[in-house]
Amino acid sequence: MSHVVGIDLGTTNSLVAYVKDGVPLVIRRLDAPLHEFLPSYEDLLVDVTRLQDRLALDGTDGGRSALDAVGDRITPALAKGLQRVLGRKDAERAMKLLRREGKASAAPSVKDDAFLQAELAEKTELLQAVEAMREQNPMLGMRGCRLGLMIPDIVKMQTRAILAAATRVAGEGVTPLPEIMIPLVGHVNELAETRRILEGEVARIVEESGQKVAYKFGTMIEVPRGALTADAIAEHAEFFSFGTNDLTQMTFGYSRDDAEGKFLLQYVDRKILPVNPFQVLDQDGVGQLVRLATERGRATRKDLKIGICGEHGGDPQSIAFCHEVGLDYVSCSPFRVPVARLAAAQAALSGSEQRDK
């Protein structure tokens, strides 16, 4: 079992720094929820409301609401606008932010109206764009392969950067081995269509550069349905990487951020769960999906390279299970690499001893 570190990069120069002669380099496509790549909706709304207030677009009704007294820096019009758009609870939070950071002020501005109007138009347009992309449950929303299928230019751009870096170093005598990982696949058609889009970009880059590059396309198995249909998915993937953080969330039905802060640690203390499943792989549940997907994937593609990436990749118990199932590698945070290597070596030795018996 070897160690491969997956990286999220978007520029050719950054990728070149990671390329090593003849060493596979796994590059994961954008996987995080969409809102993590966007400006804060709440901050933009505060900015727009502040600009409207300064331009006297809201006006006042002469009355005072409960929000009018949140601070000397909050004008009645601003408080009213925030309450109308955000609702009382979120408006109070927004105005606490304004009061703390001093973003709103009743003092006259030195900017002229034309400048403020232009700034307001720009902020409003951005706010509308961010609002259109807001989601009730971002972790299960338009992320991973779904984002690339809806906005193909994003994944095309990344693919161009990856292949441009590979062809560049190939021209310098280095043998790059990029392995492009497509995340959050739950249906084989998602992977097939994404790969079709990206193969076209690869062909263009190779034709323009005149350099042939050996590359692979694979996928992250993070959705239970993806694990259950791994035999079909393996027809379009040359490697699997189990994203066990998301796979654990979706299998248990837990939101990690909420669960660990609300009940999960108490579950462990009260022995409802033996361990935190986000720290140690749940072998009886999540682990069985890993085992099943490994068996089905290799039934389709015997040479399928399979590993895991996530926090479990640095946990000795989880690594031992991965070795027993037949995975090829683990990927983990840099500070966990020494422990992961030691655990992988111990698992390999233990396996040898069992076979010798």
Coordinates of C-alpha atoms in Angstrom, one line a residue:
M1 CA 0.0 0.0 0.0
S2 CA 1.5 3.3 -1.1
H3 CA 0.7 6.9 -0.2
V4 CA -0.6 9.4 -2.7
V5 CA -1.6 13.0 -1.8
G6 CA -4.4 14.4 -3.8
I7 CA -4.3 18.2 -4.4
D8 CA -6.8 20.8 -5.6
L9 CA -5.0 23.2 -8.0
G10 CA -6.2 25.4 -10.7
T11 CA -3.2 26.9 -12.4
T12 CA -0.5 25.5 -14.7
N13 CA 2.4 27.0 -12.8
S14 CA 1.2 25.5 -9.5
L15 CA 0.8 22.1 -11.1
V16 CA 4.3 22.1 -12.6
A17 CA 5.8 22.5 -9.1
Y18 CA 4.1 19.2 -8.1
V19 CA 5.0 17.1 -11.1
K20 CA 7.7 14.5 -10.6
D21 CA 9.3 12.2 -13.2
G22 CA 7.3 9.0 -13.6
V23 CA 5.3 9.5 -10.3
P24 CA 1.5 9.5 -10.5
L25 CA -0.1 12.7 -9.4
V26 CA -3.7 12.6 -8.5
I27 CA -5.6 15.9 -9.0
R28 CA -9.1 16.1 -7.6
R29 CA -11.6 18.3 -9.3
L30 CA -13.6 20.9 -7.4
D31 CA -15.5 19.0 -4.7
A32 CA -16.3 21.4 -2.0
P33 CA -19.9 22.9 -1.7
L34 CA -20.4 25.8 -4.1
H35 CA -20.9 28.5 -1.5
E36 CA -17.3 28.0 -0.4
F37 CA -16.1 29.5 -3.7
L38 CA -18.5 32.4 -3.6
P39 CA -18.6 35.8 -1.8
S40 CA -20.6 35.8 1.4
Y41 CA -24.3 36.4 0.6
E42 CA -24.8 38.1 4.0
D43 CA -21.9 40.4 3.5
L44 CA -23.0 41.4 0.1
L45 CA -26.5 42.1 1.3
V46 CA -25.2 44.3 4.1
D47 CA -23.1 46.2 1.5
V48 CA -26.1 46.7 -0.8
T49 CA -28.4 47.8 2.0
R50 CA -25.7 50.2 3.3
L51 CA -25.3 51.8 -0.1
Q52 CA -29.0 52.1 -0.6
D53 CA -29.3 53.8 2.7
R54 CA -26.6 56.3 1.9
L55 CA -28.3 57.1 -1.3
A56 CA -31.6 57.6 0.5
L57 CA -33.3 54.9 -1.6
D58 CA -35.1 53.2 1.4
G59 CA -36.3 56.3 3.3
T60 CA -38.0 55.9 6.7
D61 CA -41.5 55.9 8.0
G62 CA -40.7 57.9 11.1
G63 CA -41.4 55.0 13.4
R64 CA -39.0 53.0 15.4
S65 CA -38.8 49.2 15.3
A66 CA -37.0 47.0 17.9
L67 CA -34.1 46.9 15.5
D68 CA -33.6 50.7 15.4
A69 CA -31.7 50.7 18.7
V70 CA -29.0 48.1 17.9
G71 CA -26.3 50.8 17.8
D72 CA -25.5 54.4 17.0
R73 CA -24.0 53.4 13.7
I74 CA -27.2 51.7 12.4
T75 CA -29.6 54.1 10.7
P76 CA -33.4 53.4 10.8
A77 CA -33.5 52.9 7.1
L78 CA -30.7 50.3 7.2
A79 CA -32.3 48.5 10.1
K80 CA -35.6 48.4 8.2
G81 CA -34.1 47.2 5.0
L82 CA -32.1 44.4 6.6
Q83 CA -35.2 43.3 8.6
R84 CA -37.3 43.2 5.4
V85 CA -34.8 41.2 3.4
L86 CA -33.2 39.0 6.0
G87 CA -35.9 38.6 8.6
R88 CA -35.5 39.6 12.2
K89 CA -33.1 37.0 13.4
D90 CA -30.6 37.3 10.5
A91 CA -31.0 41.1 10.5
E92 CA -29.9 41.2 14.1
R93 CA -26.8 39.1 13.3
A94 CA -26.0 41.3 10.3
M95 CA -26.2 44.5 12.4
K96 CA -24.1 43.1 15.1
L97 CA -21.5 42.5 12.4
L98 CA -22.0 46.1 11.2
R99 CA -21.7 47.5 14.7
R100 CA -18.6 45.4 15.5
E101 CA -16.8 46.3 12.3
G102 CA -18.1 49.8 11.9
K103 CA -19.1 49.2 8.3
A104 CA -22.2 51.4 8.5
S105 CA -22.2 55.0 9.5
A106 CA -24.6 57.9 9.5
A107 CA -21.9 60.3 8.7
P108 CA -22.0 62.0 5.2
S109 CA -19.9 60.3 2.5
V110 CA -17.2 62.1 0.6
K111 CA -18.0 60.0 -2.5
D112 CA -20.4 61.5 -5.0
D113 CA -23.7 59.9 -6.0
A114 CA -22.5 58.7 -9.3
F115 CA -19.7 56.7 -7.7
L116 CA -22.0 55.2 -5.2
Q117 CA -24.6 54.4 -7.8
A118 CA -22.0 52.5 -9.8
E119 CA -20.8 50.7 -6.7
L120 CA -24.4 49.8 -5.8
A121 CA -25.1 48.4 -9.3
E122 CA -22.0 46.2 -9.2
K123 CA -22.7 44.9 -5.7
T124 CA -26.4 44.3 -6.6
E125 CA -25.5 42.3 -9.7
L126 CA -23.0 40.2 -7.7
L127 CA -25.6 39.7 -4.9
Q128 CA -28.2 38.5 -7.4
A129 CA -25.7 36.0 -8.9
V130 CA -24.8 34.7 -5.5
E131 CA -28.5 34.5 -4.5
A132 CA -29.3 32.5 -7.6
M133 CA -26.7 29.9 -6.5
R134 CA -27.7 29.7 -2.8
E135 CA -28.8 26.3 -1.6
Q136 CA -30.7 25.0 1.4
N137 CA -28.3 22.0 1.7
P138 CA -25.0 22.8 0.0
M139 CA -23.4 19.5 0.9
L140 CA -26.0 17.7 -1.2
G141 CA -26.4 20.4 -3.8
M142 CA -24.5 21.5 -6.9
R143 CA -21.0 20.4 -6.1
G144 CA -18.5 17.9 -7.5
C145 CA -19.3 16.4 -10.9
R146 CA -22.8 18.1 -10.8
L147 CA -21.1 21.6 -10.9
G148 CA -19.0 20.6 -13.9
L149 CA -22.0 19.2 -15.8
M150 CA -24.0 22.4 -15.2
I151 CA -21.1 24.8 -15.7
P152 CA -18.7 22.9 -18.0
D153 CA -16.3 25.8 -18.4
I154 CA -15.1 25.3 -14.8
V155 CA -13.9 21.8 -15.3
K156 CA -12.6 22.5 -18.8
M157 CA -10.5 25.3 -17.4
Q158 CA -9.0 22.9 -14.8
T159 CA -8.4 20.2 -17.3
R160 CA -6.6 22.7 -19.6
A161 CA -4.4 23.7 -16.6
I162 CA -3.6 20.1 -15.8
L163 CA -2.7 19.0 -19.3
A164 CA -0.9 22.2 -20.1
A165 CA 1.3 21.6 -17.1
A166 CA 1.8 18.0 -18.1
T167 CA 2.7 18.8 -21.8
R168 CA 5.0 21.5 -20.6
V169 CA 7.1 19.3 -18.4
A170 CA 7.0 16.5 -21.0
G171 CA 8.7 18.9 -23.3
E172 CA 11.5 19.2 -20.8
G173 CA 12.1 15.5 -20.7
V174 CA 10.0 14.7 -17.6
T175 CA 7.4 11.9 -17.7
P176 CA 4.3 13.3 -16.1
L177 CA 1.5 10.9 -15.0
P178 CA -1.6 13.0 -14.2
E179 CA -4.6 11.2 -12.8
I180 CA -7.7 13.3 -12.9
M181 CA -10.2 12.5 -10.2
I182 CA -13.9 13.4 -10.8
P183 CA -15.7 13.7 -7.4
L184 CA -19.2 12.9 -6.1
V185 CA -20.3 10.5 -8.8
G186 CA -23.6 8.7 -7.9
H187 CA -24.6 7.6 -11.4
V188 CA -22.5 6.2 -14.2
N189 CA -23.9 8.7 -16.7
E190 CA -22.5 11.6 -14.6
L191 CA -19.0 10.2 -15.0
A192 CA -19.5 9.2 -18.6
E193 CA -20.7 12.7 -19.6
T194 CA -18.0 14.4 -17.6
R195 CA -15.3 12.3 -19.2
R196 CA -16.7 13.0 -22.6
I197 CA -16.5 16.7 -22.0
L198 CA -13.0 16.5 -20.6
E199 CA -11.6 14.2 -23.3
G200 CA -12.3 16.9 -25.8
E201 CA -10.2 19.4 -23.9
V202 CA -7.4 16.8 -23.5
A203 CA -7.3 16.2 -27.3
R204 CA -7.1 20.0 -28.0
I205 CA -4.2 20.5 -25.6
V206 CA -2.3 17.5 -26.9
E207 CA -2.8 18.7 -30.5
E208 CA -1.8 22.3 -29.7
S209 CA 1.4 21.2 -27.8
G210 CA 2.4 18.3 -30.0
Q211 CA 3.2 16.4 -26.8
K212 CA 1.6 13.1 -25.9
V213 CA 0.9 12.6 -22.2
A214 CA -0.2 9.4 -20.4
Y215 CA -3.2 10.3 -18.2
K216 CA -6.0 8.6 -16.4
F217 CA -9.5 9.5 -15.4
G218 CA -10.9 8.2 -12.2
T219 CA -13.6 9.0 -9.6
M220 CA -14.3 9.5 -6.0
I221 CA -16.8 7.1 -4.5
E222 CA -18.5 9.3 -1.9
V223 CA -22.2 8.6 -2.6
P224 CA -23.6 5.2 -1.5
R225 CA -25.3 4.7 -4.8
G226 CA -21.9 5.1 -6.5
A227 CA -20.5 2.3 -4.3
L228 CA -23.5 0.0 -5.0
T229 CA -23.1 0.5 -8.8
A230 CA -19.3 0.4 -8.9
D231 CA -19.3 -2.2 -11.6
A232 CA -20.9 0.1 -14.0
I233 CA -18.9 3.1 -12.9
A234 CA -15.6 1.2 -13.4
E235 CA -16.3 1.0 -17.1
H236 CA -15.5 4.7 -17.3
A237 CA -13.0 5.0 -14.4
E238 CA -9.4 3.8 -14.3
F239 CA -9.1 4.3 -10.6
F240 CA -11.3 4.8 -7.5
S241 CA -10.7 6.9 -4.4
F242 CA -13.2 6.5 -1.6
G243 CA -14.0 9.9 -0.2
T244 CA -14.8 8.4 3.2
N245 CA -15.6 11.7 4.9
D246 CA -18.6 12.3 2.6
L247 CA -19.4 8.6 2.3
T248 CA -19.7 8.4 6.1
Q249 CA -21.9 11.5 6.2
M250 CA -24.3 10.1 3.5
T251 CA -24.3 6.6 4.9
F252 CA -25.1 7.6 8.5
G253 CA -27.2 10.6 7.4
Y254 CA -25.1 12.9 9.6
S255 CA -24.0 16.4 8.9
R256 CA -20.5 16.2 10.3
D257 CA -20.4 19.9 11.3
D258 CA -23.7 19.7 13.1
A259 CA -23.3 16.2 14.5
E260 CA -20.0 16.7 16.2
G261 CA -21.2 19.9 17.8
K262 CA -24.6 18.6 18.9
F263 CA -24.7 14.9 19.7
L264 CA -22.0 12.7 18.2
L265 CA -19.5 13.1 21.0
Q266 CA -22.2 12.3 23.5
Y267 CA -23.1 9.2 21.4
V268 CA -19.5 8.0 21.9
D269 CA -19.4 8.9 25.6
R270 CA -22.7 7.0 26.2
K271 CA -21.5 4.0 24.1
I272 CA -24.3 4.5 21.5
L273 CA -21.5 4.5 19.0
P274 CA -18.2 2.7 19.7
V275 CA -16.1 5.5 18.1
N276 CA -16.5 8.7 16.2
P277 CA -17.1 7.4 12.6
F278 CA -15.5 10.4 11.1
Q279 CA -12.2 9.6 12.9
V280 CA -12.2 5.7 12.6
L281 CA -13.9 4.1 9.6
D282 CA -17.2 2.4 10.4
Q283 CA -16.2 -1.1 9.2
D284 CA -19.7 -2.6 9.7
G285 CA -21.5 0.0 7.6
V286 CA -19.4 2.3 5.5
G287 CA -16.6 -0.3 5.4
Q288 CA -19.0 -2.8 3.7
L289 CA -19.8 -0.2 1.0
V290 CA -16.0 0.1 0.5
R291 CA -15.6 -3.7 0.3
L292 CA -18.6 -4.1 -2.0
A293 CA -17.5 -1.3 -4.4
T294 CA -13.9 -2.7 -4.5
E295 CA -15.2 -6.2 -5.4
R296 CA -17.6 -4.9 -8.0
G297 CA -15.2 -2.4 -9.5
R298 CA -12.5 -5.0 -10.0
A299 CA -15.0 -7.5 -11.4
T300 CA -15.3 -5.0 -14.3
R301 CA -11.7 -3.7 -14.4
K302 CA -9.2 -6.1 -12.9
D303 CA -6.4 -3.6 -12.8
L304 CA -8.5 -0.9 -11.1
K305 CA -6.4 1.1 -8.7
I306 CA -8.3 1.8 -5.5
G307 CA -7.6 3.9 -2.4
I308 CA -9.2 6.2 0.1
C309 CA -8.7 9.9 0.8
G310 CA -9.9 11.7 3.9
E311 CA -9.3 11.7 7.6
H312 CA -9.5 7.9 7.7
G313 CA -6.4 7.7 5.6
G314 CA -4.3 8.6 8.6
D315 CA -6.0 6.3 11.1
P316 CA -4.2 3.0 11.9
Q317 CA -7.4 1.0 12.4
S318 CA -8.9 2.3 9.1
I319 CA -5.7 1.6 7.2
A320 CA -5.6 -2.0 8.5
F321 CA -9.1 -2.5 7.2
C322 CA -8.2 -0.9 3.8
H323 CA -5.3 -3.3 3.5
E324 CA -7.5 -6.3 4.3
V325 CA -10.1 -5.2 1.7
G326 CA -7.3 -4.9 -0.9
L327 CA -6.9 -1.2 -1.4
D328 CA -3.7 0.0 -3.1
Y329 CA -3.1 3.4 -1.3
V330 CA -4.3 5.8 1.3
S331 CA -4.2 9.6 1.0
C332 CA -4.2 11.9 4.1
S333 CA -3.1 15.2 5.4
P334 CA 0.7 15.8 5.4
F335 CA 1.0 15.7 9.2
R336 CA -0.6 12.2 9.2
V337 CA 1.8 10.8 6.7
P338 CA 4.3 9.2 9.2
V339 CA 1.5 7.5 11.1
A340 CA -0.1 6.3 7.8
R341 CA 3.2 4.9 6.5
L342 CA 3.8 3.0 9.8
A343 CA 0.3 1.7 9.9
A344 CA 0.4 0.6 6.2
A345 CA 3.7 -1.3 6.9
Q346 CA 2.2 -3.0 10.0
A347 CA -0.8 -4.0 8.0
A348 CA 1.3 -5.5 5.3
L349 CA 3.4 -7.4 7.8
S350 CA 0.4 -8.7 9.6
G351 CA -1.1 -9.9 6.3
S352 CA 2.1 -11.7 5.5
E353 CA 2.1 -13.4 8.8
Q354 CA -1.5 -14.6 8.4
R355 CA -0.6 -16.0 4.9
D356 CA 2.4 -17.8 6.3
K357 CA 0.3 -19.6 8.9

